[in-house]
PDB file of C-alpha atoms and ligand atoms in Angstrom:
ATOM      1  CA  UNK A 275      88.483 198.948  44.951  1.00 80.00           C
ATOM      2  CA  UNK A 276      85.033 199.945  44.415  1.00 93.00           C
ATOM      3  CA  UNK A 277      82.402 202.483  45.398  1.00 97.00           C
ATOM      4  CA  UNK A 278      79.009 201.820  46.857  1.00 97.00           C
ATOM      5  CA  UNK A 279      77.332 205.003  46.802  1.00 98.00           C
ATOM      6  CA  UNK A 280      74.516 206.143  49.257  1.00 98.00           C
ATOM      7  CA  UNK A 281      72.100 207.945  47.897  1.00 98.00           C
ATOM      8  CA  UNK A 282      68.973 210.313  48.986  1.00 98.00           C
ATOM      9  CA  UNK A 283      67.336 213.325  50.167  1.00 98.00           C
ATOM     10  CA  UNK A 284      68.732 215.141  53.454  1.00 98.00           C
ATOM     11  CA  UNK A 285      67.918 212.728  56.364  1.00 98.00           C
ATOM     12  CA  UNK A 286      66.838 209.463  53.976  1.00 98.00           C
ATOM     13  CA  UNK A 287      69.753 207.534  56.695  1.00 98.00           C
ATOM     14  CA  UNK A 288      72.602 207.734  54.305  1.00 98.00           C
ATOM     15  CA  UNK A 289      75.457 208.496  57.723  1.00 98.00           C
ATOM     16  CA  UNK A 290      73.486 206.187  60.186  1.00 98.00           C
ATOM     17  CA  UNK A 291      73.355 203.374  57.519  1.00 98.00           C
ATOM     18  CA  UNK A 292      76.571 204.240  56.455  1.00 97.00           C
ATOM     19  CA  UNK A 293      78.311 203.497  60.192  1.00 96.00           C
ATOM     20  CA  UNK A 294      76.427 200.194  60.367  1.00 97.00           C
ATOM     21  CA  UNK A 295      77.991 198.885  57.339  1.00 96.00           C
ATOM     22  CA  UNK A 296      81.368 200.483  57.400  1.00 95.00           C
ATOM     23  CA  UNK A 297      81.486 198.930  61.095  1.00 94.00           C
ATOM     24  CA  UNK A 298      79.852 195.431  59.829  1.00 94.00           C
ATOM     25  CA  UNK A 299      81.502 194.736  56.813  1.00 91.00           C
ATOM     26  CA  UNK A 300      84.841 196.803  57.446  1.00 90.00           C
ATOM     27  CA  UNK A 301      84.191 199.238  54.344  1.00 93.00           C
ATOM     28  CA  UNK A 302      86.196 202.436  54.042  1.00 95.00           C
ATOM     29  CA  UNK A 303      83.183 205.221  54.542  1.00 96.00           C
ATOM     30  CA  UNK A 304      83.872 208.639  53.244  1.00 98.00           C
ATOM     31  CA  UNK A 305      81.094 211.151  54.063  1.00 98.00           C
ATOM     32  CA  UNK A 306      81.580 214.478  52.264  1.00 98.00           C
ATOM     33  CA  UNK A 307      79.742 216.435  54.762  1.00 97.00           C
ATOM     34  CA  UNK A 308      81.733 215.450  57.589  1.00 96.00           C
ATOM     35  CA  UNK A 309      84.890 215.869  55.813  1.00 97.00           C
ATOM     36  CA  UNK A 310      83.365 219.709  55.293  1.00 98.00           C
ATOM     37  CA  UNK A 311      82.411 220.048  59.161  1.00 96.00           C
ATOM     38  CA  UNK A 312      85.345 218.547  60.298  1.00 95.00           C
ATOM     39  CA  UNK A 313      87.195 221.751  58.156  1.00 97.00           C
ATOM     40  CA  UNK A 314      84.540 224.307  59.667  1.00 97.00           C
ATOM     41  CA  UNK A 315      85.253 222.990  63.519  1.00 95.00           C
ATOM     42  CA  UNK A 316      88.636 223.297  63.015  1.00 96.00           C
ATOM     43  CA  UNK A 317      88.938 226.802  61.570  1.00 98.00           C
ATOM     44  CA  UNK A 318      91.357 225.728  58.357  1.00 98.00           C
ATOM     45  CA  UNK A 319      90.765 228.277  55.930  1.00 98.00           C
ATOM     46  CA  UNK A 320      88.910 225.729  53.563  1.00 98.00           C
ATOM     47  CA  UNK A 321      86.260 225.623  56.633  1.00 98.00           C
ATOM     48  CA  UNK A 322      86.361 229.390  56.891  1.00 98.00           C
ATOM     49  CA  UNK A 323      85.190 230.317  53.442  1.00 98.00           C
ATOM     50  CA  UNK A 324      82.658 227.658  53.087  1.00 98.00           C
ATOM     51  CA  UNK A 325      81.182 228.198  56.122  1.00 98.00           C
ATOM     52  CA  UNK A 326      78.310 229.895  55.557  1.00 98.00           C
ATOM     53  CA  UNK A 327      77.649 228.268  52.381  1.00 98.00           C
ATOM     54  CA  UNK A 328      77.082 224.682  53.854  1.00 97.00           C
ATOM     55  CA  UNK A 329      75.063 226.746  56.803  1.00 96.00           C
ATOM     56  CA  UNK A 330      72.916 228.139  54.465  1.00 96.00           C
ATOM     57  CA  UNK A 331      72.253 225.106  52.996  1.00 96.00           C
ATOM     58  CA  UNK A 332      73.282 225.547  49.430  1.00 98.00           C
ATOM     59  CA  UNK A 333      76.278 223.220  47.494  1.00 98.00           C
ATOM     60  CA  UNK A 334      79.798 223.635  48.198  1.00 98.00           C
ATOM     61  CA  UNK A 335      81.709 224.677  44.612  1.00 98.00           C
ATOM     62  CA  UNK A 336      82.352 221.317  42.679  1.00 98.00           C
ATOM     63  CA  UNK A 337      85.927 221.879  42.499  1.00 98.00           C
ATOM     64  CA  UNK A 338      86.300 221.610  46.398  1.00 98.00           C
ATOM     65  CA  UNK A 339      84.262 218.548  46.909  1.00 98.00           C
ATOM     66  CA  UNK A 340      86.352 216.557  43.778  1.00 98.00           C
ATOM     67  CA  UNK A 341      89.582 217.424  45.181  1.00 98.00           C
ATOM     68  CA  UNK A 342      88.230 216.525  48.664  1.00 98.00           C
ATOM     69  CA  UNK A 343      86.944 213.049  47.426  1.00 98.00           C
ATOM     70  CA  UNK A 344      89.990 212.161  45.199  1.00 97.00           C
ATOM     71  CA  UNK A 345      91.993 212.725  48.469  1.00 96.00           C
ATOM     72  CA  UNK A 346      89.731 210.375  50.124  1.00 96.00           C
ATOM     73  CA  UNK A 347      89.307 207.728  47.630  1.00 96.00           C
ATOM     74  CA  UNK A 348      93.224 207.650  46.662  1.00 94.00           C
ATOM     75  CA  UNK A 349      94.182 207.230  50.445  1.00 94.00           C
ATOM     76  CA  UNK A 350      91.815 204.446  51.074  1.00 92.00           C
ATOM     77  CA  UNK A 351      93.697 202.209  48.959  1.00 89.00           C
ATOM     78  CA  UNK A 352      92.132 198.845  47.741  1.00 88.00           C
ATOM     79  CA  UNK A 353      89.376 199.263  50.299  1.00 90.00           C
ATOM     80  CA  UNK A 354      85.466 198.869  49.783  1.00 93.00           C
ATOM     81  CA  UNK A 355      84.742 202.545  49.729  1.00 97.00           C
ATOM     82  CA  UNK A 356      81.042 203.842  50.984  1.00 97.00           C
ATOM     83  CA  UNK A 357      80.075 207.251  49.231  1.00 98.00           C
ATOM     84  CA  UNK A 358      77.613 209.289  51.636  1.00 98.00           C
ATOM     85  CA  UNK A 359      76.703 212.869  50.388  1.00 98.00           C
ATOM     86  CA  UNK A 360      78.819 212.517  46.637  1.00 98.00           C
ATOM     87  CA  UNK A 361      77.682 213.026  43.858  1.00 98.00           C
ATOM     88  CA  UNK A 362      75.238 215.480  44.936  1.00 98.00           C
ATOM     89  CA  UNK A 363      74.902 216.488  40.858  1.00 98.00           C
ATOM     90  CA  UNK A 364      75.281 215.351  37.668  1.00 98.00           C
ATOM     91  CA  UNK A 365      78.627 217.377  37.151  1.00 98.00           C
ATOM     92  CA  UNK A 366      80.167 215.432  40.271  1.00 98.00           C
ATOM     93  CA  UNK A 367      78.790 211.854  38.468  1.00 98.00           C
ATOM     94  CA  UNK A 368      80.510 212.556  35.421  1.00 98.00           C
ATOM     95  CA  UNK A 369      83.582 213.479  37.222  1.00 98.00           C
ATOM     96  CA  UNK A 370      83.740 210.663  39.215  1.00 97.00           C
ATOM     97  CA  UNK A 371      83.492 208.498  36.192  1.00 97.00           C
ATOM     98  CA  UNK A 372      86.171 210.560  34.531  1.00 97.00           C
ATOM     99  CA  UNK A 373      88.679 210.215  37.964  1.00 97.00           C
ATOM    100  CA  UNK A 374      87.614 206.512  39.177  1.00 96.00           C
ATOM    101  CA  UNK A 375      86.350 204.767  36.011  1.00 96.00           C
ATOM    102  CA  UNK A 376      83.811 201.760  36.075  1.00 94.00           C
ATOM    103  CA  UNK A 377      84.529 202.029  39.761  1.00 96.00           C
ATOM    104  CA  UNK A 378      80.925 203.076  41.304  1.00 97.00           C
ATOM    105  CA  UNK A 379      79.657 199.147  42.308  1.00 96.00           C
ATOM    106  CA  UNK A 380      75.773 200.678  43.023  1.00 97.00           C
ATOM    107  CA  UNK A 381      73.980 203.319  44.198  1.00 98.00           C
ATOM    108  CA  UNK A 382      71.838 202.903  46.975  1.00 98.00           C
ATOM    109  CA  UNK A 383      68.760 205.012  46.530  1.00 98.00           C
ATOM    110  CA  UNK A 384      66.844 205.781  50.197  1.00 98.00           C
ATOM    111  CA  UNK A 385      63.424 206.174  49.793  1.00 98.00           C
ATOM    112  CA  UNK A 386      61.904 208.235  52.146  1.00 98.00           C
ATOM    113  CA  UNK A 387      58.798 210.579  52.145  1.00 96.00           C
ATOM    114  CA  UNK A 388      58.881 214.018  53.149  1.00 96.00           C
ATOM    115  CA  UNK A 389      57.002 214.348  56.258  1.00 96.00           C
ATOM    116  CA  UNK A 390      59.364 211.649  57.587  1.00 97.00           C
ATOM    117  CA  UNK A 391      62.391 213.258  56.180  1.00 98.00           C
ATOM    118  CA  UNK A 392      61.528 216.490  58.003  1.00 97.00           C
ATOM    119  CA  UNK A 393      60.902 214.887  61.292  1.00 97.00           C
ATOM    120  CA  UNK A 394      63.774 212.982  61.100  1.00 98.00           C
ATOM    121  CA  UNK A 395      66.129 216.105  60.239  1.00 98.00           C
ATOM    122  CA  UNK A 396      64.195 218.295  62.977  1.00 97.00           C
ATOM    123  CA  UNK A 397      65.111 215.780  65.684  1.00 98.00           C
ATOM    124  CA  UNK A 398      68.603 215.035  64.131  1.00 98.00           C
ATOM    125  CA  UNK A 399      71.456 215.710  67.122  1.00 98.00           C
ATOM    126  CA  UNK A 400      75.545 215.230  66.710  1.00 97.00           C
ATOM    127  CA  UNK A 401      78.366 213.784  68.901  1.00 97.00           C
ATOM    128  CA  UNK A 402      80.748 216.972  67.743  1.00 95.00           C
ATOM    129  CA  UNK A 403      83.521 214.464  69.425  1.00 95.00           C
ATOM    130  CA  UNK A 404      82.764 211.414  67.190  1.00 94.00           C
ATOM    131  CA  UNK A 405      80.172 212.559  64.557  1.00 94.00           C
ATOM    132  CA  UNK A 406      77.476 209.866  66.093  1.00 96.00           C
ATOM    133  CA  UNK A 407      74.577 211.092  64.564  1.00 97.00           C
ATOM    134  CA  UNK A 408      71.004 210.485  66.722  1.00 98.00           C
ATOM    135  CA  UNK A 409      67.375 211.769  67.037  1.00 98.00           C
ATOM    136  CA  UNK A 410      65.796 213.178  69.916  1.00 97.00           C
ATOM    137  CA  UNK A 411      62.802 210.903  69.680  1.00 97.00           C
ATOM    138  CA  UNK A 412      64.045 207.811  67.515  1.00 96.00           C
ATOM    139  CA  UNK A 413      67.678 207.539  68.648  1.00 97.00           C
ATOM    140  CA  UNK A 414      68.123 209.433  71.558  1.00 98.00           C
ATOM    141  CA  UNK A 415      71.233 209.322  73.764  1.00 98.00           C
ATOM    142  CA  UNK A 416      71.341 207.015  76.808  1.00 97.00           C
ATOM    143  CA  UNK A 417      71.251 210.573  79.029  1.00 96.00           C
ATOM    144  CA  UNK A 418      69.348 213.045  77.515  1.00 95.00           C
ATOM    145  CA  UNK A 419      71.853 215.683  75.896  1.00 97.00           C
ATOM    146  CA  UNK A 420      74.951 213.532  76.084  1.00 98.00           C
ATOM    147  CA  UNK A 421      77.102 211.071  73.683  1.00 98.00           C
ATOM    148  CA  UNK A 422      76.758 206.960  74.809  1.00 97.00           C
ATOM    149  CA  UNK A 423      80.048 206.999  74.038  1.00 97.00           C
ATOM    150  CA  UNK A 424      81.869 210.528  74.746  1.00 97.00           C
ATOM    151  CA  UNK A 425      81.965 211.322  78.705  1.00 94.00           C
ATOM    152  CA  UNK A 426      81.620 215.227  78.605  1.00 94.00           C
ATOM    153  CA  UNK A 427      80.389 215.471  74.885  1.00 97.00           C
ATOM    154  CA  UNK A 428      77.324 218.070  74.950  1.00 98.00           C
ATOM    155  CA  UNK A 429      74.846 217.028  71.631  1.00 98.00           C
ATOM    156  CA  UNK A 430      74.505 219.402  69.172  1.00 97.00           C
ATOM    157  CA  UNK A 431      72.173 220.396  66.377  1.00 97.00           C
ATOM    158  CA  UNK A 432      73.666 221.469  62.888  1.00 97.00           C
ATOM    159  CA  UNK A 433      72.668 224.790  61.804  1.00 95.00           C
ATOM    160  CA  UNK A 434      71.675 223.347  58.496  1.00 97.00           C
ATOM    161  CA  UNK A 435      68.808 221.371  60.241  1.00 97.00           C
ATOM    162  CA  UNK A 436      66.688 224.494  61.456  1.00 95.00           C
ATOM    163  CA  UNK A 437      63.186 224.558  59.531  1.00 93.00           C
ATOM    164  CA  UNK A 438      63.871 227.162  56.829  1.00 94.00           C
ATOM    165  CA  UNK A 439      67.214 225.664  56.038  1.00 96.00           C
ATOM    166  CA  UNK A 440      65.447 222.191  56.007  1.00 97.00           C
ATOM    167  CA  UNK A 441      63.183 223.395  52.871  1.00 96.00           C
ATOM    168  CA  UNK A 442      66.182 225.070  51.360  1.00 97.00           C
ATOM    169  CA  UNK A 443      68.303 221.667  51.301  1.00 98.00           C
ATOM    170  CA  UNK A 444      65.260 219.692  49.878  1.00 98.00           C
ATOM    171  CA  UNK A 445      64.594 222.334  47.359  1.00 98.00           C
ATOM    172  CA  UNK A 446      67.926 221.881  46.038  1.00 98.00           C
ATOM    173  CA  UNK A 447      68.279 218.084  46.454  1.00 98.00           C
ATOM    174  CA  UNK A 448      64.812 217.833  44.220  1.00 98.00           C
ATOM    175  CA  UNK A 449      66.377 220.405  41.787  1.00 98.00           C
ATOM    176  CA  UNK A 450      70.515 219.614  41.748  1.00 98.00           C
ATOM    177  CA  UNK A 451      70.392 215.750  43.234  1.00 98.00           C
ATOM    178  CA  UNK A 452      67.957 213.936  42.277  1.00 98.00           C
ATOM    179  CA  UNK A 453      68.558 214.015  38.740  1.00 98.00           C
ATOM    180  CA  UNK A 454      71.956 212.123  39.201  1.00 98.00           C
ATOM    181  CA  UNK A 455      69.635 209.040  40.230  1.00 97.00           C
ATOM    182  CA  UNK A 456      68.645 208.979  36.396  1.00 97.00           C
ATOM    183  CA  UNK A 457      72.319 209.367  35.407  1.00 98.00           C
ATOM    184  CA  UNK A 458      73.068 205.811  37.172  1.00 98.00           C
ATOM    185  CA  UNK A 459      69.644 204.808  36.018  1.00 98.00           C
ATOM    186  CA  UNK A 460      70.512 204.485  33.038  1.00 97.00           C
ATOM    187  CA  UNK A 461      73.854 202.550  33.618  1.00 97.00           C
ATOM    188  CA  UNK A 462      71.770 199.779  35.420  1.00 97.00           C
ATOM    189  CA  UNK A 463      73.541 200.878  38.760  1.00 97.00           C
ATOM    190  CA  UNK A 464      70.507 202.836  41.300  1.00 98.00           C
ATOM    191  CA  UNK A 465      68.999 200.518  43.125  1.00 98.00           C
ATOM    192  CA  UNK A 466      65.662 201.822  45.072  1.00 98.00           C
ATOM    193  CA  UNK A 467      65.968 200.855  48.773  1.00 98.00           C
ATOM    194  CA  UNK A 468      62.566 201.878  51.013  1.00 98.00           C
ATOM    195  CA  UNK A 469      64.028 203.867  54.146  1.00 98.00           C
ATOM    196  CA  UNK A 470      60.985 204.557  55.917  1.00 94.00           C
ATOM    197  CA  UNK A 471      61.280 200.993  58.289  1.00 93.00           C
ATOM    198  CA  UNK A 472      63.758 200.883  61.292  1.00 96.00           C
ATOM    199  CA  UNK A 473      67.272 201.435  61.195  1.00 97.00           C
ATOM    200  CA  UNK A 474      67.940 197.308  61.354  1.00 97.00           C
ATOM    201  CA  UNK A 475      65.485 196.546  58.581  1.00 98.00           C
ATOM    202  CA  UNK A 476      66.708 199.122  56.483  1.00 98.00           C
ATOM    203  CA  UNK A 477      70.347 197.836  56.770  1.00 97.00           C
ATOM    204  CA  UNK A 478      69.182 194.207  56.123  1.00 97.00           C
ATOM    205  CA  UNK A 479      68.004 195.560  52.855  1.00 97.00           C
ATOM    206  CA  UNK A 480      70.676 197.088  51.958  1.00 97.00           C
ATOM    207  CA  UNK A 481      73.111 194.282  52.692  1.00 96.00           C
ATOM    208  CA  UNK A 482      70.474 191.734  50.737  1.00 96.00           C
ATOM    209  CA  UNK A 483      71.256 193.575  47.449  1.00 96.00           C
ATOM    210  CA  UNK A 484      74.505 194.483  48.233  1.00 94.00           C
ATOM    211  CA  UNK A 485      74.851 190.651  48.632  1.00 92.00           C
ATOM    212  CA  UNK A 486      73.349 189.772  45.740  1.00 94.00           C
ATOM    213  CA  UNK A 487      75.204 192.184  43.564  1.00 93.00           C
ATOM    214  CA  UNK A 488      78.700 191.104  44.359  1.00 87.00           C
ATOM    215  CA  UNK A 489      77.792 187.070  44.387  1.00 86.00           C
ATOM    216  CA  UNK A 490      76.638 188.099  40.941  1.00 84.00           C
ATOM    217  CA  UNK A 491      79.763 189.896  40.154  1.00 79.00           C
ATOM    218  CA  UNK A 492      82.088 186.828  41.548  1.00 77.00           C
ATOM    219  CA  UNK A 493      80.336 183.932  39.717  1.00 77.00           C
ATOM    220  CA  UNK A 494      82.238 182.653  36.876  1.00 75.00           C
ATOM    221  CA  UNK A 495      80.322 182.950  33.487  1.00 64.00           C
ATOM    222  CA  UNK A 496      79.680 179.786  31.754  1.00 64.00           C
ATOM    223  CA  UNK A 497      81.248 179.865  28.339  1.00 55.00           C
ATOM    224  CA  UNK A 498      80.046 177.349  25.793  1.00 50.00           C
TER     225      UNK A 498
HETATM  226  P1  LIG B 501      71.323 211.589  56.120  1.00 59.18           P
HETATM  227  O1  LIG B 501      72.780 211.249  56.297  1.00 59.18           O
HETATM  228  O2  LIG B 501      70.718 210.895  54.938  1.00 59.18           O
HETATM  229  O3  LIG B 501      71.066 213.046  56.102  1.00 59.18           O
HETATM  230  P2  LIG B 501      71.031 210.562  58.861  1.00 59.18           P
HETATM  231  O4  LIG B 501      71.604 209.193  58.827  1.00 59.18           O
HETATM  232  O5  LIG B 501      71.851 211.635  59.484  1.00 59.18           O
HETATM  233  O6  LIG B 501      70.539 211.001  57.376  1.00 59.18           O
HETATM  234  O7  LIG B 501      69.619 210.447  59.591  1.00 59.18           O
HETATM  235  C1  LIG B 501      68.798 211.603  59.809  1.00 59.18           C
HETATM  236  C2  LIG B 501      68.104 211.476  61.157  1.00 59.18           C
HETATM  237  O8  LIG B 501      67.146 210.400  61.083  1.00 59.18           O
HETATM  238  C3  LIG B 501      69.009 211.129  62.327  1.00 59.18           C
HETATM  239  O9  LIG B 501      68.565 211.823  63.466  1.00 59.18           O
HETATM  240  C4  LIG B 501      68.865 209.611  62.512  1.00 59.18           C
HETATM  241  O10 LIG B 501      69.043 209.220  63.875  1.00 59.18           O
HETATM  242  C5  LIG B 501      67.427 209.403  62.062  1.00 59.18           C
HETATM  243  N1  LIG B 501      67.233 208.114  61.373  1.00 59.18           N
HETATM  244  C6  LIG B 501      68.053 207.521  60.479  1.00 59.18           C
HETATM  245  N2  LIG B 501      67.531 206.370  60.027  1.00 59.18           N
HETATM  246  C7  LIG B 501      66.316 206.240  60.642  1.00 59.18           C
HETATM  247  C8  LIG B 501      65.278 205.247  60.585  1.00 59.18           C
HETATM  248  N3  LIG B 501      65.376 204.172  59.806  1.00 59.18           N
HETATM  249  N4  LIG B 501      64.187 205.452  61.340  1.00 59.18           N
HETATM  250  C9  LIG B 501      64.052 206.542  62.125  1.00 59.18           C
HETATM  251  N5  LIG B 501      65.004 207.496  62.245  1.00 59.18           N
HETATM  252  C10 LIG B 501      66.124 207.354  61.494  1.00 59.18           C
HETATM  253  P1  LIG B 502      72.630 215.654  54.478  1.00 59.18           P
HETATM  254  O1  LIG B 502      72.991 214.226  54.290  1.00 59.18           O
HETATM  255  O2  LIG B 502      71.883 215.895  55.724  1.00 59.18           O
HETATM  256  O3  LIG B 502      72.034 216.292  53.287  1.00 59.18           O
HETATM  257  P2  LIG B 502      75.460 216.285  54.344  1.00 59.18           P
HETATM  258  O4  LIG B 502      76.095 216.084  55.676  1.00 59.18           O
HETATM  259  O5  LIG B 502      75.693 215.249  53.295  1.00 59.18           O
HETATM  260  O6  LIG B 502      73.936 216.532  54.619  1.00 59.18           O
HETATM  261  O7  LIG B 502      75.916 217.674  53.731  1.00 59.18           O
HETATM  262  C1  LIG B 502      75.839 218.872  54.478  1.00 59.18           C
HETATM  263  C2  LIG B 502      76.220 220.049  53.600  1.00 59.18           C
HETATM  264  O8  LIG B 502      77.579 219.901  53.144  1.00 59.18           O
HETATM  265  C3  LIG B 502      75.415 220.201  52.320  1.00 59.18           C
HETATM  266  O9  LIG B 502      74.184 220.872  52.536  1.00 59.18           O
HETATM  267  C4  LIG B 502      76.389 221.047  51.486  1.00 59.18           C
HETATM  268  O10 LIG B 502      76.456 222.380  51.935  1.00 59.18           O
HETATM  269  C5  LIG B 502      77.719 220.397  51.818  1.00 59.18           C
HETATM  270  N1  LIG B 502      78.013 219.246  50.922  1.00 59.18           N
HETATM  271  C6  LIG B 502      78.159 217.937  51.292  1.00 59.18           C
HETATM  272  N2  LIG B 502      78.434 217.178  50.225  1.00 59.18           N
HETATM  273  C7  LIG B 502      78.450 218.002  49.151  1.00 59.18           C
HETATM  274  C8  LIG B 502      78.653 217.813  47.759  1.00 59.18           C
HETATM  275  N3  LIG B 502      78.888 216.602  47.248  1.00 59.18           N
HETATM  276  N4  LIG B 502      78.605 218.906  46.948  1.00 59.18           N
HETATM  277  C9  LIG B 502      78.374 220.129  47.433  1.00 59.18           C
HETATM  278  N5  LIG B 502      78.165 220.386  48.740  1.00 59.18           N
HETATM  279  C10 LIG B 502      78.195 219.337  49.597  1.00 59.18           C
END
């Protein structure tokens, strides 16, 4: 087992590149904030108390989000495992180490400015049936308003991706997040992908190095 981690500010691409490659290369993709949504549409009483916290904006308490990624990760077996939205600070990095050591394979850093990362989360629409994320302007739906693939399904936007809530989330991804990009930094694990190109271009580069990592990792060193 091991876990590729994608990494970046609110609307970098982390669930849309995330599908691609879980449907491409058969990975195991665990995204925390669907796994929180999932709780809210449903009405367990998880969803109920953190509703308004993940409406808001703000972080979900640390101890939720471990117990909900242990969960994950345990039940995915030996599968590749694709981390979108975890760790989202340095407390959650050090207790996935702790949990799943030597696991985390790389961290996939999307690079995105801000101008584009606002557009992108403006425009950003949701299947509520199957969670297929797309964008009014760069992904929209083959009829306007509906899912491509759920007859009936009526888009919808999250709450979290109205304007003031937008600043709020990349406030607290500059302040809480980012810093966890140093933390792998410095284990020779974040790799710096550039997100601003189209979906397909972006995945190509993130399957080049993610390539190139585990060829690296399978060839036999050369002892003396
Ligand atoms: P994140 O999971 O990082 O918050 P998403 O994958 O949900 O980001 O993408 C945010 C929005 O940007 C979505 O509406 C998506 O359709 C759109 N999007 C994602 N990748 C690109 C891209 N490379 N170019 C243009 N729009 C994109
Ligand atoms: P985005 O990729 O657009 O930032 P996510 O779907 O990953 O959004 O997360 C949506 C919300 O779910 C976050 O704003 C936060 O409230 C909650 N959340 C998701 N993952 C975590 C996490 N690892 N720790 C705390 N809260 C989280």
């Amino acid at each position: 087992m091991k876990l590729w981690i994608l990494f970046g500010p609110p609307g970098a691409g982390k669930g849309t590149q995330g599908d691609l490659l879980k449907e491409r290369h058969q990975m195991c993709k665990l995204s925390t904030g669907d796994m929180l949504r999932r709780h809210i549409q449903t009405g367990t009483p998880l969803g109920k108390k953190i509703q308004a916290v993940v409406d808001a904006g703000h972080l979900v308490s640390d101890e939720i989000l471990l117990e909900l990624v242990r969960e994950g990760i345990e039940e995915a077996g030996d599968r590749e495992i694709l981390l979108d939205g975890y760790p989202r600070n340095v407390a959650q990095a050090e207790a996935l180490d702790t949990f799943f050591p030597a696991q985390v394979g790389a961290v996939f850093h999307l690079v995105v400015d801000e101008a584009a990362l606002i557009e992108r989360l403006s425009g950003r629409r949701l299947c509520p049936t199957c969670k297929r994320i797309y964008h009014v302007v760069t992904h929209p739906p083959k009829i306007s308003g509906g899912c491509d693939d759920c007859p009936g399904s009526a888009l919808v936007q999250r709450e979290d991706d109205r304007e003031d809530r937008i600043r709020v989330r990349l406030a607290i991804y500059e302040r809480e997040t980012a810093p966890v990009r140093d933390f792998y930094r410095k284990q020779g694990l974040c790799y710096d992908v550039q997100a601003d190109g189209s979906v397909e271009t972006v995945c190509s580069r993130l399957t080049d190095i993610w390539e190139k990592i585990q060829s690296v990792a399978n060839t036999p060193r050369q002892t003396e």
